[in-house]
Amino acid sequence: ITSFATCVMALDESASSGKSGLFTIPTSSIGEVSNHSALRKFFSLNKGDGVVHSYDVLHGVDVDPRLNTSRTSLVVWFIDHDNKNNNMETETTEDIVEVNQSWLLHTGPGDDIGQFILALASESGFESDGGEMKLKNACDQFDLNVSSGSKGNAFALTRLGQLCDDDMLSNDYYLRIDSFLRKLNPHNPFLPKKIGEHGNANISNGEGTFECKKLAKALWYDASMRGNRISQVSLADELMLEYMTAASSDDAPYCRVDMLLMASTLFKLALNQGYRSAEDSLRRLMDVESRRLASLGVEIPSDEFFDYPVV
């Protein structure tokens, strides 16, 4: 993320229908961000038309494959070296001046989109002058993701799920994430159980500390409900793994079959949004379910076979 503003100019008619090309992702009436494909707002651009947007506008590009044509556009990036009017109270003026993309630091405590973008920028890319390290030192990407996720930002929730699953967050973040998840959705089925007078979660690694890894599924679930297809696939993959692990043990509870139903639903939701790899995942899931039903004596194919919810 190296530009303060971007200008996109159409050099052909591929985006003229308003159903292809550059799109933005709007926020809801209560300020939450959902990146479900059905909510994308495309720009109807005829040849020669252009759009200018700032860095903090969530956007993407999707070309309708049914057009069977390429998309050609002229893109111009603008930078801003103005280091004034910074709203981050935790940084010093000296820190801000050293950061190449100073505008990224112009985010307030209630700006979940700005916080997510700043976190994303601070963990990606390399510059010849070491500018990326200056940005990393000027902020805490983990704190920014937690703050953005606590406001219901689907992208931040997805990123936090990945960080937790990869054991990249220290366990000090556990209670903060657990707390905001319970506020976002107290009915989240993947929230760890609470114990104690203050409702601390009973998830520890045996040394009295909390494991953020245990929160990955709850984070992915909330992001999935907000339409994030990456979270939908991540949660479905985890459910499949847990089902297969349980199925390999002698005392695997039969009720775990509902994991397959939720996983199949999540894969299908992601596929409906154009996440093509979910199609292969659905085939593998169908193989697992077919083997399970065959072990129960169900004839494949048969009416009984097609009556099962997963099928």
Short mmCIF file of C-alpha atoms in Angstrom, two decimals:
data_model
loop_
_atom_site.label_atom_id
_atom_site.label_comp_id
_atom_site.label_asym_id
_atom_site.label_seq_id
_atom_site.Cartn_x
_atom_site.Cartn_y
_atom_site.Cartn_z
CA ILE A 1 0.00 0.00 0.00
CA THR A 2 2.17 2.80 -1.31
CA SER A 3 -0.33 5.31 -2.74
CA PHE A 4 -2.52 7.86 -1.01
CA ALA A 5 -4.96 7.93 -3.94
CA THR A 6 -5.50 5.89 -7.10
CA CYS A 7 -6.98 6.86 -10.46
CA VAL A 8 -8.35 4.09 -12.68
CA MET A 9 -9.27 5.00 -16.27
CA ALA A 10 -11.03 2.55 -18.59
CA LEU A 11 -9.34 2.00 -21.95
CA ASP A 12 -12.07 -0.27 -23.29
CA GLU A 13 -15.78 -1.01 -22.79
CA SER A 14 -15.42 -4.11 -20.56
CA ALA A 15 -16.75 -2.23 -17.51
CA SER A 16 -19.53 -0.34 -19.29
CA SER A 17 -22.26 -2.70 -18.06
CA GLY A 18 -21.61 -1.87 -14.41
CA LYS A 19 -21.20 -5.56 -13.60
CA SER A 20 -17.48 -5.96 -14.13
CA GLY A 21 -14.16 -4.28 -13.38
CA LEU A 22 -13.48 -2.04 -10.38
CA PHE A 23 -15.79 -2.38 -7.37
CA THR A 24 -15.99 -1.03 -3.85
CA ILE A 25 -17.16 -2.72 -0.67
CA PRO A 26 -19.63 -0.56 1.27
CA THR A 27 -20.13 -0.49 5.02
CA SER A 28 -23.50 -1.35 6.55
CA SER A 29 -25.86 1.10 8.20
CA ILE A 30 -24.30 0.26 11.58
CA GLY A 31 -20.76 0.67 10.28
CA GLU A 32 -19.80 -2.98 9.93
CA VAL A 33 -17.95 -4.17 6.85
CA SER A 34 -19.13 -7.22 4.91
CA ASN A 35 -17.24 -8.29 1.82
CA HIS A 36 -19.92 -10.61 0.46
CA SER A 37 -19.77 -10.58 -3.32
CA ALA A 38 -23.47 -9.72 -3.55
CA LEU A 39 -22.77 -6.33 -1.94
CA ARG A 40 -20.07 -5.24 -4.37
CA LYS A 41 -20.73 -1.91 -6.06
CA PHE A 42 -19.29 -1.81 -9.58
CA PHE A 43 -18.58 1.37 -11.51
CA SER A 44 -20.09 1.69 -14.97
CA LEU A 45 -17.11 3.00 -16.96
CA ASN A 46 -17.14 3.63 -20.67
CA LYS A 47 -13.88 4.01 -22.55
CA GLY A 48 -12.18 7.17 -21.28
CA ASP A 49 -14.10 7.31 -18.01
CA GLY A 50 -12.17 7.25 -14.75
CA VAL A 51 -12.56 6.85 -11.00
CA VAL A 52 -10.37 8.30 -8.27
CA HIS A 53 -10.41 6.79 -4.78
CA SER A 54 -8.36 7.20 -1.63
CA TYR A 55 -6.38 4.41 0.05
CA ASP A 56 -9.02 3.81 2.72
CA VAL A 57 -11.76 2.76 0.27
CA LEU A 58 -12.04 -1.04 0.26
CA HIS A 59 -12.03 -2.12 -3.36
CA GLY A 60 -11.14 -4.86 -5.82
CA VAL A 61 -11.36 -5.92 -9.44
CA ASP A 62 -13.50 -8.71 -10.88
CA VAL A 63 -13.95 -9.30 -14.60
CA ASP A 64 -17.03 -11.26 -15.61
CA PRO A 65 -15.70 -14.41 -17.35
CA ARG A 66 -18.83 -14.52 -19.51
CA LEU A 67 -17.59 -11.43 -21.34
CA ASN A 68 -14.77 -13.55 -22.79
CA THR A 69 -12.64 -10.46 -23.20
CA SER A 70 -9.70 -8.77 -21.53
CA ARG A 71 -9.88 -5.61 -19.43
CA THR A 72 -7.47 -2.78 -20.16
CA SER A 73 -7.15 0.27 -17.95
CA LEU A 74 -4.72 3.04 -17.11
CA VAL A 75 -3.87 3.21 -13.40
CA VAL A 76 -2.11 6.18 -11.82
CA TRP A 77 -0.98 6.18 -8.20
CA PHE A 78 -0.53 9.35 -6.14
CA ILE A 79 1.49 9.76 -2.95
CA ASP A 80 1.27 12.46 -0.30
CA HIS A 81 4.28 13.54 1.74
CA ASP A 82 2.24 15.70 4.12
CA ASN A 83 2.91 14.48 7.67
CA LYS A 84 0.46 16.82 9.39
CA ASN A 85 -2.88 16.22 11.10
CA ASN A 86 -1.95 12.79 12.40
CA ASN A 87 -4.56 11.34 14.77
CA MET A 88 -2.58 8.49 16.30
CA GLU A 89 -1.90 9.53 19.88
CA THR A 90 0.69 6.83 20.49
CA GLU A 91 3.25 8.02 17.95
CA THR A 92 5.74 10.86 18.17
CA THR A 93 6.28 13.43 15.44
CA GLU A 94 9.73 11.97 14.83
CA ASP A 95 8.22 8.53 14.21
CA ILE A 96 5.69 9.91 11.77
CA VAL A 97 8.21 11.89 9.72
CA GLU A 98 10.30 8.74 9.22
CA VAL A 99 7.38 6.80 7.70
CA ASN A 100 7.09 7.02 3.92
CA GLN A 101 3.33 6.34 3.84
CA SER A 102 2.51 8.82 6.59
CA TRP A 103 -1.14 9.05 5.52
CA LEU A 104 -1.69 5.49 6.71
CA LEU A 105 -1.18 6.73 10.26
CA HIS A 106 -4.05 9.21 9.87
CA THR A 107 -6.52 6.87 11.52
CA GLY A 108 -8.65 7.46 14.58
CA PRO A 109 -9.69 4.96 17.27
CA GLY A 110 -13.09 4.39 15.64
CA ASP A 111 -11.80 3.86 12.09
CA ASP A 112 -11.90 0.07 11.67
CA ILE A 113 -11.10 0.24 7.95
CA GLY A 114 -8.13 2.54 8.46
CA GLN A 115 -6.85 0.33 11.27
CA PHE A 116 -7.09 -2.81 9.14
CA ILE A 117 -5.35 -1.17 6.18
CA LEU A 118 -2.56 0.14 8.40
CA ALA A 119 -2.11 -3.32 9.93
CA LEU A 120 -2.02 -4.86 6.45
CA ALA A 121 0.52 -2.34 5.19
CA SER A 122 2.78 -2.77 8.20
CA GLU A 123 3.18 -6.51 7.61
CA SER A 124 3.64 -6.58 3.85
CA GLY A 125 6.04 -5.41 1.19
CA PHE A 126 9.65 -4.30 1.16
CA GLU A 127 11.09 -1.01 0.06
CA SER A 128 14.64 -0.34 -1.05
CA ASP A 129 15.12 2.30 1.64
CA GLY A 130 13.76 0.13 4.44
CA GLY A 131 10.53 2.11 4.62
CA GLU A 132 8.48 -0.95 5.50
CA MET A 133 10.43 -1.40 8.73
CA LYS A 134 9.78 2.22 9.66
CA LEU A 135 6.07 1.57 9.33
CA LYS A 136 6.30 -1.63 11.36
CA ASN A 137 8.05 0.28 14.14
CA ALA A 138 5.47 3.07 14.09
CA CYS A 139 2.50 0.82 14.93
CA ASP A 140 1.48 -2.58 16.29
CA GLN A 141 -0.24 -4.64 13.59
CA PHE A 142 -1.71 -7.05 16.15
CA ASP A 143 -3.27 -4.27 18.24
CA LEU A 144 -4.66 -2.69 15.07
CA ASN A 145 -6.26 -5.95 13.92
CA VAL A 146 -7.77 -6.54 17.36
CA SER A 147 -9.17 -3.01 17.44
CA SER A 148 -10.58 -3.30 13.91
CA GLY A 149 -11.99 -6.78 14.55
CA SER A 150 -13.71 -5.63 17.72
CA LYS A 151 -15.80 -3.30 15.54
CA GLY A 152 -16.97 -6.19 13.34
CA ASN A 153 -14.59 -5.69 10.41
CA ALA A 154 -14.79 -8.98 8.48
CA PHE A 155 -11.31 -8.61 7.03
CA ALA A 156 -9.73 -8.05 10.45
CA LEU A 157 -11.68 -10.96 11.95
CA THR A 158 -10.41 -13.20 9.16
CA ARG A 159 -6.83 -12.03 9.64
CA LEU A 160 -7.05 -12.55 13.40
CA GLY A 161 -8.35 -16.08 12.80
CA GLN A 162 -5.32 -16.80 10.64
CA LEU A 163 -2.94 -15.30 13.19
CA CYS A 164 -4.49 -17.32 16.00
CA ASP A 165 -4.47 -20.54 14.00
CA ASP A 166 -0.80 -20.03 13.09
CA ASP A 167 0.13 -19.30 16.74
CA MET A 168 1.42 -15.86 15.79
CA LEU A 169 -0.39 -14.00 18.59
CA SER A 170 0.89 -14.05 22.12
CA ASN A 171 -1.56 -15.42 24.66
CA ASP A 172 -1.80 -11.95 26.19
CA TYR A 173 -4.31 -11.15 23.43
CA TYR A 174 -6.62 -13.98 24.43
CA LEU A 175 -8.88 -12.15 26.87
CA ARG A 176 -9.13 -9.09 24.63
CA ILE A 177 -10.26 -11.14 21.63
CA ASP A 178 -12.51 -13.39 23.70
CA SER A 179 -14.17 -10.33 25.24
CA PHE A 180 -15.04 -8.58 21.98
CA LEU A 181 -16.19 -11.83 20.35
CA ARG A 182 -18.76 -12.30 23.11
CA LYS A 183 -20.00 -8.75 22.54
CA LEU A 184 -20.19 -9.14 18.76
CA ASN A 185 -22.14 -12.39 18.92
CA PRO A 186 -22.82 -14.05 22.28
CA HIS A 187 -24.44 -16.97 20.40
CA ASN A 188 -21.30 -17.84 18.42
CA PRO A 189 -21.23 -21.69 18.68
CA PHE A 190 -17.43 -21.78 18.70
CA LEU A 191 -16.88 -19.51 21.70
CA PRO A 192 -14.95 -21.30 24.45
CA LYS A 193 -16.86 -21.99 27.65
CA LYS A 194 -16.56 -19.47 30.44
CA ILE A 195 -15.79 -20.20 34.07
CA GLY A 196 -15.01 -18.24 37.19
CA GLU A 197 -16.43 -15.15 38.78
CA HIS A 198 -15.25 -12.87 36.00
CA GLY A 199 -16.18 -15.21 33.14
CA ASN A 200 -12.66 -16.02 32.02
CA ALA A 201 -12.53 -18.74 29.38
CA ASN A 202 -11.43 -22.16 30.51
CA ILE A 203 -8.83 -22.68 27.81
CA SER A 204 -5.24 -23.01 28.97
CA ASN A 205 -2.05 -24.69 27.90
CA GLY A 206 -1.50 -26.23 31.30
CA GLU A 207 0.57 -23.32 32.58
CA GLY A 208 -2.28 -21.02 33.54
CA THR A 209 -2.19 -19.00 30.32
CA PHE A 210 -4.75 -18.74 27.55
CA GLU A 211 -4.18 -20.02 24.01
CA CYS A 212 -5.26 -17.70 21.20
CA LYS A 213 -5.27 -20.69 18.83
CA LYS A 214 -8.51 -21.82 20.50
CA LEU A 215 -10.24 -18.67 19.23
CA ALA A 216 -9.57 -19.19 15.51
CA LYS A 217 -12.87 -20.93 14.76
CA ALA A 218 -14.92 -18.34 16.63
CA LEU A 219 -13.22 -15.55 14.67
CA TRP A 220 -13.76 -17.32 11.35
CA TYR A 221 -17.40 -17.95 12.24
CA ASP A 222 -18.12 -14.27 12.86
CA ALA A 223 -16.29 -13.30 9.67
CA SER A 224 -18.19 -16.01 7.76
CA MET A 225 -21.48 -14.58 8.93
CA ARG A 226 -20.31 -11.27 7.49
CA GLY A 227 -19.74 -12.88 4.10
CA ASN A 228 -15.97 -13.40 4.11
CA ARG A 229 -15.38 -16.37 1.82
CA ILE A 230 -11.82 -16.99 3.05
CA SER A 231 -13.15 -17.43 6.58
CA GLN A 232 -15.92 -19.66 5.27
CA VAL A 233 -13.40 -22.00 3.67
CA SER A 234 -10.98 -21.81 6.63
CA LEU A 235 -13.69 -22.76 9.11
CA ALA A 236 -15.01 -25.52 6.86
CA ASP A 237 -11.49 -26.95 6.44
CA GLU A 238 -11.02 -26.96 10.22
CA LEU A 239 -14.36 -28.71 10.75
CA MET A 240 -13.40 -31.36 8.20
CA LEU A 241 -10.08 -31.90 9.95
CA GLU A 242 -11.80 -32.29 13.31
CA TYR A 243 -14.35 -34.68 11.87
CA MET A 244 -11.66 -36.85 10.28
CA THR A 245 -9.66 -36.85 13.52
CA ALA A 246 -12.74 -37.86 15.51
CA ALA A 247 -13.73 -40.49 12.96
CA SER A 248 -10.36 -42.18 13.35
CA SER A 249 -10.89 -42.74 17.08
CA ASP A 250 -12.95 -45.55 18.53
CA ASP A 251 -15.10 -43.30 20.69
CA ALA A 252 -15.95 -40.70 18.04
CA PRO A 253 -19.44 -39.34 18.83
CA TYR A 254 -21.98 -39.77 16.04
CA CYS A 255 -23.20 -36.22 16.63
CA ARG A 256 -20.02 -34.94 14.98
CA VAL A 257 -21.69 -35.69 11.66
CA ASP A 258 -23.22 -32.22 11.93
CA MET A 259 -19.70 -30.91 11.29
CA LEU A 260 -20.02 -32.22 7.74
CA LEU A 261 -23.30 -30.39 7.26
CA MET A 262 -21.87 -27.07 8.45
CA ALA A 263 -18.70 -27.59 6.40
CA SER A 264 -20.70 -28.35 3.26
CA THR A 265 -22.80 -25.21 3.81
CA LEU A 266 -19.72 -23.04 4.27
CA PHE A 267 -17.98 -24.47 1.19
CA LYS A 268 -21.13 -23.84 -0.85
CA LEU A 269 -21.43 -20.26 0.40
CA ALA A 270 -17.83 -19.60 -0.62
CA LEU A 271 -18.36 -21.27 -4.01
CA ASN A 272 -21.42 -19.09 -4.65
CA GLN A 273 -19.13 -16.08 -4.20
CA GLY A 274 -16.73 -17.30 -6.86
CA TYR A 275 -14.19 -19.08 -4.63
CA ARG A 276 -13.47 -21.86 -7.10
CA SER A 277 -11.22 -23.96 -4.86
CA ALA A 278 -14.28 -24.63 -2.69
CA GLU A 279 -15.58 -26.86 -5.49
CA ASP A 280 -12.71 -29.31 -4.97
CA SER A 281 -13.31 -29.16 -1.23
CA LEU A 282 -16.95 -30.09 -1.75
CA ARG A 283 -15.93 -33.10 -3.84
CA ARG A 284 -13.60 -34.31 -1.10
CA LEU A 285 -16.32 -33.78 1.49
CA MET A 286 -18.76 -35.78 -0.65
CA ASP A 287 -16.26 -38.63 -0.79
CA VAL A 288 -16.03 -38.61 3.00
CA GLU A 289 -19.81 -38.63 3.39
CA SER A 290 -20.25 -41.37 0.78
CA ARG A 291 -17.80 -43.60 2.61
CA ARG A 292 -19.57 -42.92 5.90
CA LEU A 293 -22.98 -43.78 4.47
CA ALA A 294 -21.64 -46.86 2.71
CA SER A 295 -20.31 -48.10 6.06
CA LEU A 296 -23.87 -47.78 7.40
CA GLY A 297 -25.21 -49.96 4.59
CA VAL A 298 -26.76 -47.11 2.57
CA GLU A 299 -26.92 -47.94 -1.13
CA ILE A 300 -25.23 -45.38 -3.38
CA PRO A 301 -27.02 -43.95 -5.24
CA SER A 302 -30.50 -44.41 -3.82
CA ASP A 303 -33.41 -42.35 -2.53
CA GLU A 304 -32.17 -42.94 1.01
CA PHE A 305 -28.72 -41.64 -0.01
CA PHE A 306 -30.11 -38.42 -1.44
CA ASP A 307 -32.25 -37.86 1.65
CA TYR A 308 -29.20 -37.20 3.81
CA PRO A 309 -28.73 -33.44 4.48
CA VAL A 310 -25.09 -33.27 3.44
CA VAL A 311 -25.79 -34.98 0.12
#
